[in-house]
PDB file of C-alpha atoms in Angstrom:
ATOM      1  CA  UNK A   1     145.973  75.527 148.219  1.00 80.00           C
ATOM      2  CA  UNK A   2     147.646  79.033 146.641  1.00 95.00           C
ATOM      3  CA  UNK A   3     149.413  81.677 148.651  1.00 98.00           C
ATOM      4  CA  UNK A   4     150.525  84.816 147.188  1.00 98.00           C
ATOM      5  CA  UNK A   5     152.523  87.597 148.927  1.00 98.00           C
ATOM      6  CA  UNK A   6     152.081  90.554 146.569  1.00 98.00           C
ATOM      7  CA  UNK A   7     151.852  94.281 146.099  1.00 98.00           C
ATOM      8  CA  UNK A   8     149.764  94.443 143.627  1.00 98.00           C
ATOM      9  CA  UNK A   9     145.929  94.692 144.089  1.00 98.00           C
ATOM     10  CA  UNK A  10     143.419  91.324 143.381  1.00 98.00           C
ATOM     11  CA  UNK A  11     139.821  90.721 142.227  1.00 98.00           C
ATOM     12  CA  UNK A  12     137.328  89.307 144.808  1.00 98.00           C
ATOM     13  CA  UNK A  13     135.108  88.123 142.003  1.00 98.00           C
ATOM     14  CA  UNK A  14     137.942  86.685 140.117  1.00 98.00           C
ATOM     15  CA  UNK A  15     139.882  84.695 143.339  1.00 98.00           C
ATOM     16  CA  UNK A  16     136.408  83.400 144.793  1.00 98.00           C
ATOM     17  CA  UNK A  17     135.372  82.274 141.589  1.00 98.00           C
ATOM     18  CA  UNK A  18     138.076  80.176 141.364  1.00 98.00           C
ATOM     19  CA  UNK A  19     137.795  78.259 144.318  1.00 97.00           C
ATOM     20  CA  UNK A  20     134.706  76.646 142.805  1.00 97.00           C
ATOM     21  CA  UNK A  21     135.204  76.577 139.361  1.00 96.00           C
ATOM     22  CA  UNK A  22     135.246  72.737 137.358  1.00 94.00           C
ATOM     23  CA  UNK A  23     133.838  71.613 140.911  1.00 94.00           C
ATOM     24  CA  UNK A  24     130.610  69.980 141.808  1.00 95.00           C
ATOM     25  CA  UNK A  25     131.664  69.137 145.099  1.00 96.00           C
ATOM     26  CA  UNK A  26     131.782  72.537 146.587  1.00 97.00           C
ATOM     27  CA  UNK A  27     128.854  73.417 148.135  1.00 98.00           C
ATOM     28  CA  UNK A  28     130.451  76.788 150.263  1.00 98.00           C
ATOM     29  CA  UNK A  29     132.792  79.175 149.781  1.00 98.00           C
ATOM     30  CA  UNK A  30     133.415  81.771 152.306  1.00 98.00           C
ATOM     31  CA  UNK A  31     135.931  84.894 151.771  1.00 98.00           C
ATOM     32  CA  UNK A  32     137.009  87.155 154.053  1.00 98.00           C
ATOM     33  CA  UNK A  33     138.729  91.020 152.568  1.00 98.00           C
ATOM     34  CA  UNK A  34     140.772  93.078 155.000  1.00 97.00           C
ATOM     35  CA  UNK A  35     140.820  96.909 154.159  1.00 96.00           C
ATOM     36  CA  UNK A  36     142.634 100.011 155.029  1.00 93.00           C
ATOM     37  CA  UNK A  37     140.920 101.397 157.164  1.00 88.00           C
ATOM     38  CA  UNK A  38     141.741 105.947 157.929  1.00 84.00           C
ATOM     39  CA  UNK A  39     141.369 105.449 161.817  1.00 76.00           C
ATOM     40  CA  UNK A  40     141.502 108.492 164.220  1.00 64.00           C
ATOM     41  CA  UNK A  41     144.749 107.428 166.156  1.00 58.00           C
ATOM     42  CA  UNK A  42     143.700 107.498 169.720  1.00 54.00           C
ATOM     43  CA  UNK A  43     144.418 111.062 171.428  1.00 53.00           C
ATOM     44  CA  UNK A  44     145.929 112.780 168.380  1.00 61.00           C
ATOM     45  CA  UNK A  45     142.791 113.629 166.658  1.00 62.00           C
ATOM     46  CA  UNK A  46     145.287 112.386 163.271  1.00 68.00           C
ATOM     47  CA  UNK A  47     144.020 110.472 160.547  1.00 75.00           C
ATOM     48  CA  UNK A  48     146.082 107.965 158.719  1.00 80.00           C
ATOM     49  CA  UNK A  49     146.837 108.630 155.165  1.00 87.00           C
ATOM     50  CA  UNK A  50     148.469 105.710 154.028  1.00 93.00           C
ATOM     51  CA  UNK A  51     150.809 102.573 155.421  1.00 94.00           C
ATOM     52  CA  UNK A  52     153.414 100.804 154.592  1.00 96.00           C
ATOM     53  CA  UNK A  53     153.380  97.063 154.618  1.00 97.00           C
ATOM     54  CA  UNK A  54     156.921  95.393 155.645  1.00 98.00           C
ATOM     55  CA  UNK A  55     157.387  91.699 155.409  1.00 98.00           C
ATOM     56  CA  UNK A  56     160.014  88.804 155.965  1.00 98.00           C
ATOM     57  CA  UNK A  57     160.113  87.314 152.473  1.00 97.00           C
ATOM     58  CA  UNK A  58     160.648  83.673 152.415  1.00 97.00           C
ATOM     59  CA  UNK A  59     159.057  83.283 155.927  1.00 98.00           C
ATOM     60  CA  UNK A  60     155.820  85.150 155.384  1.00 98.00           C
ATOM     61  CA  UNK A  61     155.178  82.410 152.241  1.00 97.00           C
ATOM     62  CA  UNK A  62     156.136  79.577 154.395  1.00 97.00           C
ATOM     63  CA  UNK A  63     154.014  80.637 157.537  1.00 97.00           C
ATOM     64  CA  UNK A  64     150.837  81.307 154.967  1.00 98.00           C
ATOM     65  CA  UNK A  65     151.428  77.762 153.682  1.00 98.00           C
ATOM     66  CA  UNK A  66     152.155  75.761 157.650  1.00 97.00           C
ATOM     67  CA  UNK A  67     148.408  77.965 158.653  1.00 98.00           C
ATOM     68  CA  UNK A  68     147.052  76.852 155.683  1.00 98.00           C
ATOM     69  CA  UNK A  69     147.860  73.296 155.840  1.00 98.00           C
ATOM     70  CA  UNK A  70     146.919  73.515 159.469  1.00 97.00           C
ATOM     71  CA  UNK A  71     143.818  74.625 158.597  1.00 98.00           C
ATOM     72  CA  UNK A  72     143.433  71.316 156.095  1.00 98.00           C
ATOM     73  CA  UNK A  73     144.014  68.935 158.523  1.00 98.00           C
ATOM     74  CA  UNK A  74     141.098  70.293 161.344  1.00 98.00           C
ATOM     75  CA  UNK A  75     138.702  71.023 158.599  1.00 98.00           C
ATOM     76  CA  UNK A  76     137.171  69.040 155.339  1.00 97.00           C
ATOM     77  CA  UNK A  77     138.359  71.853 152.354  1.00 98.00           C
ATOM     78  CA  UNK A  78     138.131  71.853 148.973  1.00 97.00           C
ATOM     79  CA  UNK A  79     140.180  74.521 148.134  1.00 97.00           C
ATOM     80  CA  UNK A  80     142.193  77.747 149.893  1.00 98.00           C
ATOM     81  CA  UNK A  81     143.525  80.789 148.724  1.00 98.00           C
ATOM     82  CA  UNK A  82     145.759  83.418 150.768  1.00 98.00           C
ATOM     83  CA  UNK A  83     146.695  86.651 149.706  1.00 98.00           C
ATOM     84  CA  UNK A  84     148.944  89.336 151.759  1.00 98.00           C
ATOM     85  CA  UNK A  85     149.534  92.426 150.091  1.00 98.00           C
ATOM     86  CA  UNK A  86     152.632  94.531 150.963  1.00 98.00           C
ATOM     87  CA  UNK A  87     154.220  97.714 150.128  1.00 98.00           C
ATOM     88  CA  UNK A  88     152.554 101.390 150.110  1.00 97.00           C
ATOM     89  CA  UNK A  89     149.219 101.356 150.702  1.00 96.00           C
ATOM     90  CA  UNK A  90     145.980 103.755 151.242  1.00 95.00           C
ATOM     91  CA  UNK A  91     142.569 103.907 153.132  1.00 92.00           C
ATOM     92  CA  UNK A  92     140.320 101.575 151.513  1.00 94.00           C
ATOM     93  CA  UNK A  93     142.539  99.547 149.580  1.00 97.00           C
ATOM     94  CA  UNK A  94     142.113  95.597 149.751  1.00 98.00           C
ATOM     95  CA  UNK A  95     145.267  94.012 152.712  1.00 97.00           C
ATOM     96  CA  UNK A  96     144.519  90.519 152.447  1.00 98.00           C
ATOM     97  CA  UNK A  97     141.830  88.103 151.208  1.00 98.00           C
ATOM     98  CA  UNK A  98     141.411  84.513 152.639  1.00 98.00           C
ATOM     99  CA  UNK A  99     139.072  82.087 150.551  1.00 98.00           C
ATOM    100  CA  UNK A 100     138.238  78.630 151.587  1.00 98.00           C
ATOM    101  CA  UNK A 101     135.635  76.228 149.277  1.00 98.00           C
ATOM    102  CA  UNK A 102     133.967  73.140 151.890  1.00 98.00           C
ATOM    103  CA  UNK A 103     131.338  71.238 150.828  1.00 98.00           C
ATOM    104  CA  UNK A 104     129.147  72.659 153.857  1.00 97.00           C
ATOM    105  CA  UNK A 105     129.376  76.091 155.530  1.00 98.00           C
ATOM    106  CA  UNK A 106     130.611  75.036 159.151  1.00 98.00           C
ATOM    107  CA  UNK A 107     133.962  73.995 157.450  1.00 98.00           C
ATOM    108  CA  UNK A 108     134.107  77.484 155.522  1.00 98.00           C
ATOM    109  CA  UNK A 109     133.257  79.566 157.984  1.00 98.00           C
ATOM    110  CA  UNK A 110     135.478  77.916 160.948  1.00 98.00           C
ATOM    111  CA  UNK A 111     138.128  77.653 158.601  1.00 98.00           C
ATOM    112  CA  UNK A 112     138.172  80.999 156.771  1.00 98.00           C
ATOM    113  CA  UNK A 113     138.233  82.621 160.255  1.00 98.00           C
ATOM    114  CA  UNK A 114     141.097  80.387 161.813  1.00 98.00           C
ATOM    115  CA  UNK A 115     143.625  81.311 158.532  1.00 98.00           C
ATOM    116  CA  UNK A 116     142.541  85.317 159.705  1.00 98.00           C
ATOM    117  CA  UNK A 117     143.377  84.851 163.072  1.00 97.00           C
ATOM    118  CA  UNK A 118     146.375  82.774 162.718  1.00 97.00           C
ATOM    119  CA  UNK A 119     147.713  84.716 160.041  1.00 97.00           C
ATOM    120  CA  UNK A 120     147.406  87.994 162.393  1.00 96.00           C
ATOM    121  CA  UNK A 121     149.852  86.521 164.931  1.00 95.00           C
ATOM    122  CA  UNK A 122     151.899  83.738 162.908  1.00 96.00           C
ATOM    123  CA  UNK A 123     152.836  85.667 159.692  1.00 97.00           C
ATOM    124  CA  UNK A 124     155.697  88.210 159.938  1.00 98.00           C
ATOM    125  CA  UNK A 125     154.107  91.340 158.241  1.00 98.00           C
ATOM    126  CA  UNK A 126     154.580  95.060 160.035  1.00 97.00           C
ATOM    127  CA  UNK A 127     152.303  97.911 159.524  1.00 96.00           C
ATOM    128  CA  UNK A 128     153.259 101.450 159.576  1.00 95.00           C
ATOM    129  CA  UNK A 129     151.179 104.319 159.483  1.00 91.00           C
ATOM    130  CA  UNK A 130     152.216 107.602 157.697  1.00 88.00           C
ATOM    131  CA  UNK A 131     150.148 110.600 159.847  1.00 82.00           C
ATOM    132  CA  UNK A 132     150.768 114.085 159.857  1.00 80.00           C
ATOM    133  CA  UNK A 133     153.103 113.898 162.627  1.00 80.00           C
ATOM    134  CA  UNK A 134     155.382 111.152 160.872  1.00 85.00           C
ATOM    135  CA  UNK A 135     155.693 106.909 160.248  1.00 90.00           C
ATOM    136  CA  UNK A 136     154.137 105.737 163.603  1.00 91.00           C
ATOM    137  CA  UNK A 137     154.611 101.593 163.609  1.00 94.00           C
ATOM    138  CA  UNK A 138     151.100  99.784 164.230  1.00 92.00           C
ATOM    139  CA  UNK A 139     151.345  98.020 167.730  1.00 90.00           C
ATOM    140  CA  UNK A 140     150.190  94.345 168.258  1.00 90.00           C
ATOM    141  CA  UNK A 141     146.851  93.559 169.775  1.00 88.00           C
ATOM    142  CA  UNK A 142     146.365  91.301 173.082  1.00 89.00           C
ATOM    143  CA  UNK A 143     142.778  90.839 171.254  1.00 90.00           C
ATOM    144  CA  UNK A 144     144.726  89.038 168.101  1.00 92.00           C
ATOM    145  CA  UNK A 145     146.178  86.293 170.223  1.00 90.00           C
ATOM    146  CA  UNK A 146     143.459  85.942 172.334  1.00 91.00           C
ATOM    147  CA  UNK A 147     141.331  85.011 169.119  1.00 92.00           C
ATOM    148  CA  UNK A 148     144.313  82.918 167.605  1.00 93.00           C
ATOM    149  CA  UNK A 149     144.185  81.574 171.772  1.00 92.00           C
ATOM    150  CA  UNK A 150     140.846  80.371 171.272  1.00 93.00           C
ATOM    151  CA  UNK A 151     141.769  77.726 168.355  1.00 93.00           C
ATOM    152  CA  UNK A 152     144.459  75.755 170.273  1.00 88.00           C
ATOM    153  CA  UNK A 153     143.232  72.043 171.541  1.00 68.00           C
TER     154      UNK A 153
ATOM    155  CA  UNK B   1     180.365  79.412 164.375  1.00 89.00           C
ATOM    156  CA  UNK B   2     178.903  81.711 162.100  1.00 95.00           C
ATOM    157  CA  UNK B   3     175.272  83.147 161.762  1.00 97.00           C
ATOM    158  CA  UNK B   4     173.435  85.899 159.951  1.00 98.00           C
ATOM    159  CA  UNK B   5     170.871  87.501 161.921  1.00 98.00           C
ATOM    160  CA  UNK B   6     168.239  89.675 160.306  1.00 98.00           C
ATOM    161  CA  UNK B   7     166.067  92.871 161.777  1.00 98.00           C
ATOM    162  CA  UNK B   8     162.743  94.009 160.771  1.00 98.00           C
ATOM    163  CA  UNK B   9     160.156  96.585 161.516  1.00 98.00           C
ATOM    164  CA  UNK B  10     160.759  99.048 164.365  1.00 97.00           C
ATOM    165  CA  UNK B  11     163.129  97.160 165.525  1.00 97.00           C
ATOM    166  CA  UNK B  12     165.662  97.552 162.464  1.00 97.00           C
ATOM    167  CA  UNK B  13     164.926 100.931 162.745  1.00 97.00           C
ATOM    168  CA  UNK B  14     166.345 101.453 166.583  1.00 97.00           C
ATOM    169  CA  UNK B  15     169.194  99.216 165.716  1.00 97.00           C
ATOM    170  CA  UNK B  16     170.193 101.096 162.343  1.00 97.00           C
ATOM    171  CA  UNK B  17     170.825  97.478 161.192  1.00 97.00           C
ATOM    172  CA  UNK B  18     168.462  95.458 158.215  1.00 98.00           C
ATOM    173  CA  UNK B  19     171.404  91.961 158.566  1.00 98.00           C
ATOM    174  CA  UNK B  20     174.968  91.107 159.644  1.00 98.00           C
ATOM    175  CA  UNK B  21     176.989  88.424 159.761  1.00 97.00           C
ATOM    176  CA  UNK B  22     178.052  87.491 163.332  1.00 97.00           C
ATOM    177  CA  UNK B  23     180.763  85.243 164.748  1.00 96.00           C
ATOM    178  CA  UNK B  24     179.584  83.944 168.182  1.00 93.00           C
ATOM    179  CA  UNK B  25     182.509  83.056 170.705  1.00 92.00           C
ATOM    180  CA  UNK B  26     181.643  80.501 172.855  1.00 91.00           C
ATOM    181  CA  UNK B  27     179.008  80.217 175.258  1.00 92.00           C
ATOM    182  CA  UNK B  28     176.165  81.048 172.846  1.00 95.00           C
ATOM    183  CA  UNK B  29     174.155  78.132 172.348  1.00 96.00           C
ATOM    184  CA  UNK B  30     170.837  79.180 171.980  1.00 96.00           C
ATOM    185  CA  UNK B  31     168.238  81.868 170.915  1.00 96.00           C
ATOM    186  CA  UNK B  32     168.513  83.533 174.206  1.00 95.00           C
ATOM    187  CA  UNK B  33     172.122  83.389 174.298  1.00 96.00           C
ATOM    188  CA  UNK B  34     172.236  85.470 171.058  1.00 97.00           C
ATOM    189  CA  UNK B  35     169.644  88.006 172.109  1.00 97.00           C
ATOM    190  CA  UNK B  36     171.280  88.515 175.749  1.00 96.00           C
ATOM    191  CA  UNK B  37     175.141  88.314 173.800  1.00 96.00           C
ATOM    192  CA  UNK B  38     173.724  91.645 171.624  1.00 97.00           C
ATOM    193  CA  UNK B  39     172.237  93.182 174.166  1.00 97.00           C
ATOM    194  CA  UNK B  40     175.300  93.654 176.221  1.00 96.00           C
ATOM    195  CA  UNK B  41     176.855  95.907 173.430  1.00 97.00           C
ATOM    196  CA  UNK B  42     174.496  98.545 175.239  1.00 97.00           C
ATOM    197  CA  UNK B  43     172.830 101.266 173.750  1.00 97.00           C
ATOM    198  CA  UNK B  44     170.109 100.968 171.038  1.00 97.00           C
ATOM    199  CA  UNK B  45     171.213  97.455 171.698  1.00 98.00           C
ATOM    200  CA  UNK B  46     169.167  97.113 175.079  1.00 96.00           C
ATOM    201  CA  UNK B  47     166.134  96.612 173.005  1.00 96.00           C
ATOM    202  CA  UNK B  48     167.547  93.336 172.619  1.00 96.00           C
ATOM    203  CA  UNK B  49     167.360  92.637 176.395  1.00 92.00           C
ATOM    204  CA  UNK B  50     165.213  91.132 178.694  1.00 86.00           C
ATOM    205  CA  UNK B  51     161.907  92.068 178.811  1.00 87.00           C
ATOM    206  CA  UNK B  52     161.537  93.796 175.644  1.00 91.00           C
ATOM    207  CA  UNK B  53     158.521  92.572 173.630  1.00 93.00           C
ATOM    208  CA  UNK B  54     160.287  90.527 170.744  1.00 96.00           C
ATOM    209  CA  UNK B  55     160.053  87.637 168.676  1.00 96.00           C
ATOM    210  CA  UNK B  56     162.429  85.489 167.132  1.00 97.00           C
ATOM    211  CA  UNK B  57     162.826  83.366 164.279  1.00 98.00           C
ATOM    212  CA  UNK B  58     165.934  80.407 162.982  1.00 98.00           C
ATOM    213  CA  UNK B  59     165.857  79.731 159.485  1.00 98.00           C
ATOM    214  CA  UNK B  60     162.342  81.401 158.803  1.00 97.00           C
ATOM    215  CA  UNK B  61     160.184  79.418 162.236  1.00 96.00           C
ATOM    216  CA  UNK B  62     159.058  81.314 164.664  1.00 94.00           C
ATOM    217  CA  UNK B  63     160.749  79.581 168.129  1.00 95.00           C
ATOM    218  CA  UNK B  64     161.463  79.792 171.723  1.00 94.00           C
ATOM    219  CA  UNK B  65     164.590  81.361 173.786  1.00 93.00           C
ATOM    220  CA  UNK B  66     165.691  77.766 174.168  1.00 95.00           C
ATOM    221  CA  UNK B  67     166.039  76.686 170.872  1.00 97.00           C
ATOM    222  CA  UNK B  68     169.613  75.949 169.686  1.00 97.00           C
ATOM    223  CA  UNK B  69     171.400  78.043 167.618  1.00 97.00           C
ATOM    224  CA  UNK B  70     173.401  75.950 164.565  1.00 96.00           C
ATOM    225  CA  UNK B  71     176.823  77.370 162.233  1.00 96.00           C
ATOM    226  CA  UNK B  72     175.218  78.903 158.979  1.00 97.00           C
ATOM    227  CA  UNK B  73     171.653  79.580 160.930  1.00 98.00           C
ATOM    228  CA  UNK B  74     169.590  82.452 159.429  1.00 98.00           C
ATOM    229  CA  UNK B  75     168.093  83.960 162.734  1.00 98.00           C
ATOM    230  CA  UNK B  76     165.644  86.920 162.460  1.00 98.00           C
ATOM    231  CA  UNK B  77     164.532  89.268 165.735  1.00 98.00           C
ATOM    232  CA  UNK B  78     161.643  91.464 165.350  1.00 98.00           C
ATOM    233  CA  UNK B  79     158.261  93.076 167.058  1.00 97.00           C
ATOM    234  CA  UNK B  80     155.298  91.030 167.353  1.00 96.00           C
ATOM    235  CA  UNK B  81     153.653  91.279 164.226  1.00 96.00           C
ATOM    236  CA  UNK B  82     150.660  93.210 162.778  1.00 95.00           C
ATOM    237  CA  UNK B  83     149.645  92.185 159.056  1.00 95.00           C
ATOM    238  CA  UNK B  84     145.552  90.784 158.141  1.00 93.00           C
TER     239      UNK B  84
END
């Protein structure tokens, strides 16, 4: 298990790679890449032109690492990596990857999707947007804790 | 007992505050003790109060209202949050 809470960018190729690499017991890896994505802000006709990423360092690491080792215990993983991005970013640049290595897809998949939708509600990061108007701060979604909602026993 | 209690996000911004270092009189036992104890200096403070959409956290977990608040705590408030 690796978390990283960086600004800098990371490779795809190079972090899924690495979840299977020396291993012969890995017989899925599933990744998941969140982007930046220039929405039209609803009613303003605005586009965004870049955000700012603010996080709670210390606690953002140790959430990342309690919804990853959450994640261990309901599924059968070889291997997961986590990592948040923060600081100044712009449309199209890579947020956050989430690799998990199973020996079987069912455990990848299930498990690659949990760390998303834990992570969305569970690990303190704040997005604001920079538009043409000014910062505007990113609301939460009632649709992010209804899917973290739907993992609880 | 002494505390520092941290702000982030919007939230920081209204308040004008990132930390401080508070000295709670007595009374103030637990998380919602502390949030309703800053509210009631008024003003930007109200977004403190009851009601308002926010989350807490003592010594970097993410808790309840009725979780105790210990000397030398680090307590964070802030908006729900919005990273992935």
């Amino acid at each position: 298990m690796s978390v990283s809470v960086q600004e800098a960018d990371f490779d795809v190729g190079v972090e899924t790679q690495a979840l299977s690499a020396g291993r012969l017991d890995v017989g899925a890896v599933a990744t998941f890449v969140g982007l930046v994505r220039a929405d039209k802000l609803s009613g303003e006709g605005s586009e965004v032109s870049a955000m700012t990423l603010e996080h709670y360092p210390g606690m953002t690491e140790k959430s990342l690492e309690a919804i990853v080792t959450e994640a261990q215990a309901r599924w059968r993983l070889q291997g997961v990596r986590v990592i948040h991005r923060f600081g100044r970013l712009v449309p199209g640049d890579r947020i956050v990857f989430v690799g998990v290595a199973s020996a079987h897809r069912g455990d990848a998949f299930a498990a690659c999707e949990f760390v998303m939708d834990y992570l969305k509600t569970r690990a303190p990061f704040w997005k604001k947007e920079d538009t043409p108007e000014g910062g505007r701060w990113v609301d939460a979604r009632d649709a992010d804790d209804s899917a973290a909602a739907r993992w609880e026993k | 007992m002494s505390i520092k209690v941290l702000y982030f996000a919007s939230l920081r911004e209204t308040l004008g505050y990132s930390h401080e270092t508070l000295t709670l009189p007595a009374g103030v036992a637990t998380l919602g003790d502390l949030r309703s104890h800053l509210a009631r200096r008024g003003g930007v403070w109200e977004s403190l109060g009851e009601g308002r959409n926010v989350r807490a956290a003592i010594n970097q977990e993410m808790v309840g209202a009725e979780v105790a608040v210990a000397d030398r705590d680090e307590i964070a408030f802030f908006p729900p949050v919005t990273g992935g």
